[in-house]
């Protein structure tokens, strides 16, 4: 491959990734997908998966390209499907269109949908899987993670002061971040499958956890981790459970000992599920798998206090962190920060990988990946 060919490939895969991102919040539990069909630098067709059950990206792109697709190159964020589900196999559509070359950012790990690459090669097509464009590979991270682990992709979100505090010593945290930062959070809420918080946050802040004043692509399920089943019946979450899906996740022991409270919550429209827990926050992997399977979850946004955030980190269940640093300084040792196990050596600290920075008013928005996380330690 020449340098120019690699550059063109990376350019078209990046465009395919941007297209795929448009479908986030509407295509799940399927993966977002984007496709560019091009003759060298010239784009002749493009498409993306717009909604679950709709045409896949390849089909949209082929329809736009028409007969010009013959001999062209297709750039796709995920291996084309090889089965007939709600739609026909995209691999066969590419073959029928006479595509000459296919560049794929990632193999599909799904046991039913995979195999498109092999079909393309058997048809004599030149096929290449490349990670030359990280954005095109990463766009399907949540889907691939769920298929491989049975767990949802967890994004930890918090706002903090310059000195790393999430709340004052009295628990006050409204508002650390700016209005623009909070609007960004509402936009994210409008695209995820679920929003996870802890009972401490519910008791302290009585949040609603809905997407407001933004375009809603998906109504997120509101999930409260409540090991002792202390969920107040008069909380905003319970009072709006008929309108917005609400789940209380408790321990099996609390589910048995507080059956009357569980029944009362269910009468209010709340789903109550139990999992085995040996402590306040753990282990959580089995419960997350249960939630994933029962409610078809792929993306979970975690908006909680420092204790639950630290529990998910210490159990290596988180996949990324989304942090807003506000121009505030408390300088109070009693103020609330992340509350995890003690770390004696800097070498033992969790090491994050910075993906991006963004300024919103005077806040700094940081997006971190968590290398080596996402595979539970229990």
PDB file of N, CA and C in Angstrom, residues 25 157 175 182-197 201 207-212 214-222 237 299-304 322:
ATOM      1  N   UNK A  25     -27.836   6.217  19.488  1.00  0.00           N
ATOM      2  CA  UNK A  25     -29.062   6.516  20.205  1.00  0.00           C
ATOM      3  C   UNK A  25     -30.298   6.009  19.493  1.00  0.00           C
ATOM      4  N   UNK A 157     -19.394   9.775  34.526  1.00  0.00           N
ATOM      5  CA  UNK A 157     -19.431  11.227  34.356  1.00  0.00           C
ATOM      6  C   UNK A 157     -19.438  11.894  35.728  1.00  0.00           C
ATOM      7  N   UNK A 175     -24.453  24.349  41.644  1.00  0.00           N
ATOM      8  CA  UNK A 175     -23.965  23.534  40.534  1.00  0.00           C
ATOM      9  C   UNK A 175     -22.470  23.749  40.420  1.00  0.00           C
ATOM     10  N   UNK A 182     -23.774  21.272  31.596  1.00  0.00           N
ATOM     11  CA  UNK A 182     -24.948  20.470  31.953  1.00  0.00           C
ATOM     12  C   UNK A 182     -25.792  20.164  30.717  1.00  0.00           C
ATOM     13  N   UNK A 183     -25.843  21.096  29.762  1.00  0.00           N
ATOM     14  CA  UNK A 183     -26.556  20.822  28.516  1.00  0.00           C
ATOM     15  C   UNK A 183     -25.882  19.700  27.729  1.00  0.00           C
ATOM     16  N   UNK A 184     -24.548  19.661  27.765  1.00  0.00           N
ATOM     17  CA  UNK A 184     -23.829  18.567  27.098  1.00  0.00           C
ATOM     18  C   UNK A 184     -24.212  17.228  27.721  1.00  0.00           C
ATOM     19  N   UNK A 185     -24.393  17.211  29.029  1.00  0.00           N
ATOM     20  CA  UNK A 185     -24.798  15.982  29.713  1.00  0.00           C
ATOM     21  C   UNK A 185     -26.212  15.581  29.279  1.00  0.00           C
ATOM     22  N   UNK A 186     -27.099  16.540  29.157  1.00  0.00           N
ATOM     23  CA  UNK A 186     -28.456  16.228  28.697  1.00  0.00           C
ATOM     24  C   UNK A 186     -28.442  15.650  27.287  1.00  0.00           C
ATOM     25  N   UNK A 187     -27.558  16.156  26.416  1.00  0.00           N
ATOM     26  CA  UNK A 187     -27.465  15.592  25.069  1.00  0.00           C
ATOM     27  C   UNK A 187     -26.993  14.147  25.118  1.00  0.00           C
ATOM     28  N   UNK A 188     -26.053  13.850  26.035  1.00  0.00           N
ATOM     29  CA  UNK A 188     -25.592  12.463  26.172  1.00  0.00           C
ATOM     30  C   UNK A 188     -26.711  11.587  26.736  1.00  0.00           C
ATOM     31  N   UNK A 189     -27.448  12.107  27.709  1.00  0.00           N
ATOM     32  CA  UNK A 189     -28.572  11.338  28.257  1.00  0.00           C
ATOM     33  C   UNK A 189     -29.564  10.946  27.170  1.00  0.00           C
ATOM     34  N   UNK A 190     -29.698  11.802  26.167  1.00  0.00           N
ATOM     35  CA  UNK A 190     -30.681  11.580  25.110  1.00  0.00           C
ATOM     36  C   UNK A 190     -30.246  10.543  24.098  1.00  0.00           C
ATOM     37  N   UNK A 191     -29.067   9.938  24.278  1.00  0.00           N
ATOM     38  CA  UNK A 191     -28.563   8.951  23.334  1.00  0.00           C
ATOM     39  C   UNK A 191     -28.212   7.613  23.979  1.00  0.00           C
ATOM     40  N   UNK A 192     -28.217   7.517  25.308  1.00  0.00           N
ATOM     41  CA  UNK A 192     -27.791   6.278  25.957  1.00  0.00           C
ATOM     42  C   UNK A 192     -28.991   5.397  26.289  1.00  0.00           C
ATOM     43  N   UNK A 193     -28.694   4.122  26.542  1.00  0.00           N
ATOM     44  CA  UNK A 193     -29.746   3.174  26.910  1.00  0.00           C
ATOM     45  C   UNK A 193     -30.184   3.338  28.357  1.00  0.00           C
ATOM     46  N   UNK A 194     -29.251   3.738  29.208  1.00  0.00           N
ATOM     47  CA  UNK A 194     -29.587   3.840  30.612  1.00  0.00           C
ATOM     48  C   UNK A 194     -28.688   4.817  31.343  1.00  0.00           C
ATOM     49  N   UNK A 195     -29.198   5.319  32.478  1.00  0.00           N
ATOM     50  CA  UNK A 195     -28.447   6.215  33.352  1.00  0.00           C
ATOM     51  C   UNK A 195     -28.433   5.564  34.727  1.00  0.00           C
ATOM     52  N   UNK A 196     -27.248   5.293  35.226  1.00  0.00           N
ATOM     53  CA  UNK A 196     -27.087   4.602  36.502  1.00  0.00           C
ATOM     54  C   UNK A 196     -26.667   5.595  37.580  1.00  0.00           C
ATOM     55  N   UNK A 197     -27.349   5.545  38.714  1.00  0.00           N
ATOM     56  CA  UNK A 197     -26.956   6.346  39.865  1.00  0.00           C
ATOM     57  C   UNK A 197     -27.080   5.492  41.118  1.00  0.00           C
ATOM     58  N   UNK A 201     -27.224   9.361  45.998  1.00  0.00           N
ATOM     59  CA  UNK A 201     -27.526  10.525  45.163  1.00  0.00           C
ATOM     60  C   UNK A 201     -29.021  10.807  45.157  1.00  0.00           C
ATOM     61  N   UNK A 207     -32.872  13.480  42.090  1.00  0.00           N
ATOM     62  CA  UNK A 207     -32.760  13.857  40.677  1.00  0.00           C
ATOM     63  C   UNK A 207     -33.885  13.269  39.834  1.00  0.00           C
ATOM     64  N   UNK A 208     -34.057  13.844  38.641  1.00  0.00           N
ATOM     65  CA  UNK A 208     -35.027  13.333  37.692  1.00  0.00           C
ATOM     66  C   UNK A 208     -34.358  12.428  36.658  1.00  0.00           C
ATOM     67  N   UNK A 209     -33.114  12.733  36.284  1.00  0.00           N
ATOM     68  CA  UNK A 209     -32.303  11.920  35.370  1.00  0.00           C
ATOM     69  C   UNK A 209     -32.972  11.717  34.012  1.00  0.00           C
ATOM     70  N   UNK A 210     -33.515  12.788  33.461  1.00  0.00           N
ATOM     71  CA  UNK A 210     -34.081  12.748  32.118  1.00  0.00           C
ATOM     72  C   UNK A 210     -33.329  13.740  31.233  1.00  0.00           C
ATOM     73  N   UNK A 211     -33.486  13.590  29.938  1.00  0.00           N
ATOM     74  CA  UNK A 211     -32.898  14.524  28.980  1.00  0.00           C
ATOM     75  C   UNK A 211     -33.891  15.651  28.736  1.00  0.00           C
ATOM     76  N   UNK A 212     -33.475  16.876  29.004  1.00  0.00           N
ATOM     77  CA  UNK A 212     -34.386  18.016  28.899  1.00  0.00           C
ATOM     78  C   UNK A 212     -33.795  19.107  28.012  1.00  0.00           C
ATOM     79  N   UNK A 214     -33.341  19.206  24.903  1.00  0.00           N
ATOM     80  CA  UNK A 214     -32.505  18.704  23.816  1.00  0.00           C
ATOM     81  C   UNK A 214     -33.348  17.741  22.977  1.00  0.00           C
ATOM     82  N   UNK A 215     -32.881  17.427  21.781  1.00  0.00           N
ATOM     83  CA  UNK A 215     -33.556  16.434  20.955  1.00  0.00           C
ATOM     84  C   UNK A 215     -33.299  15.048  21.533  1.00  0.00           C
ATOM     85  N   UNK A 216     -34.351  14.310  21.816  1.00  0.00           N
ATOM     86  CA  UNK A 216     -34.224  12.999  22.448  1.00  0.00           C
ATOM     87  C   UNK A 216     -34.199  11.913  21.375  1.00  0.00           C
ATOM     88  N   UNK A 217     -33.069  11.232  21.264  1.00  0.00           N
ATOM     89  CA  UNK A 217     -32.936  10.122  20.332  1.00  0.00           C
ATOM     90  C   UNK A 217     -33.368   8.802  20.986  1.00  0.00           C
ATOM     91  N   UNK A 218     -33.265   8.753  22.291  1.00  0.00           N
ATOM     92  CA  UNK A 218     -33.557   7.511  23.009  1.00  0.00           C
ATOM     93  C   UNK A 218     -33.982   7.873  24.433  1.00  0.00           C
ATOM     94  N   UNK A 219     -35.019   7.261  24.938  1.00  0.00           N
ATOM     95  CA  UNK A 219     -35.431   7.503  26.323  1.00  0.00           C
ATOM     96  C   UNK A 219     -34.674   6.529  27.213  1.00  0.00           C
ATOM     97  N   UNK A 220     -33.757   7.059  27.984  1.00  0.00           N
ATOM     98  CA  UNK A 220     -32.887   6.214  28.812  1.00  0.00           C
ATOM     99  C   UNK A 220     -33.651   5.622  29.987  1.00  0.00           C
ATOM    100  N   UNK A 221     -33.331   4.396  30.299  1.00  0.00           N
ATOM    101  CA  UNK A 221     -33.849   3.773  31.508  1.00  0.00           C
ATOM    102  C   UNK A 221     -33.066   4.312  32.698  1.00  0.00           C
ATOM    103  N   UNK A 222     -33.764   4.711  33.735  1.00  0.00           N
ATOM    104  CA  UNK A 222     -33.130   5.261  34.933  1.00  0.00           C
ATOM    105  C   UNK A 222     -32.943   4.127  35.932  1.00  0.00           C
ATOM    106  N   UNK A 237     -38.038  10.126  40.880  1.00  0.00           N
ATOM    107  CA  UNK A 237     -37.866   8.956  40.021  1.00  0.00           C
ATOM    108  C   UNK A 237     -39.079   8.028  40.102  1.00  0.00           C
ATOM    109  N   UNK A 299     -25.181   0.996  26.174  1.00  0.00           N
ATOM    110  CA  UNK A 299     -24.474   2.150  26.738  1.00  0.00           C
ATOM    111  C   UNK A 299     -25.124   2.594  28.039  1.00  0.00           C
ATOM    112  N   UNK A 300     -24.321   2.686  29.102  1.00  0.00           N
ATOM    113  CA  UNK A 300     -24.803   3.206  30.378  1.00  0.00           C
ATOM    114  C   UNK A 300     -23.981   4.424  30.766  1.00  0.00           C
ATOM    115  N   UNK A 301     -24.674   5.504  31.100  1.00  0.00           N
ATOM    116  CA  UNK A 301     -24.031   6.700  31.634  1.00  0.00           C
ATOM    117  C   UNK A 301     -24.180   6.665  33.145  1.00  0.00           C
ATOM    118  N   UNK A 302     -23.074   6.793  33.867  1.00  0.00           N
ATOM    119  CA  UNK A 302     -23.096   6.737  35.333  1.00  0.00           C
ATOM    120  C   UNK A 302     -22.987   8.149  35.876  1.00  0.00           C
ATOM    121  N   UNK A 303     -24.039   8.602  36.535  1.00  0.00           N
ATOM    122  CA  UNK A 303     -24.061   9.916  37.188  1.00  0.00           C
ATOM    123  C   UNK A 303     -24.338   9.680  38.659  1.00  0.00           C
ATOM    124  N   UNK A 304     -23.296   9.688  39.451  1.00  0.00           N
ATOM    125  CA  UNK A 304     -23.460   9.306  40.852  1.00  0.00           C
ATOM    126  C   UNK A 304     -22.428  10.010  41.712  1.00  0.00           C
ATOM    127  N   UNK A 322     -15.748  10.816  31.775  1.00  0.00           N
ATOM    128  CA  UNK A 322     -16.123  12.104  31.187  1.00  0.00           C
ATOM    129  C   UNK A 322     -16.173  13.097  32.339  1.00  0.00           C
TER     130      UNK A 322
END
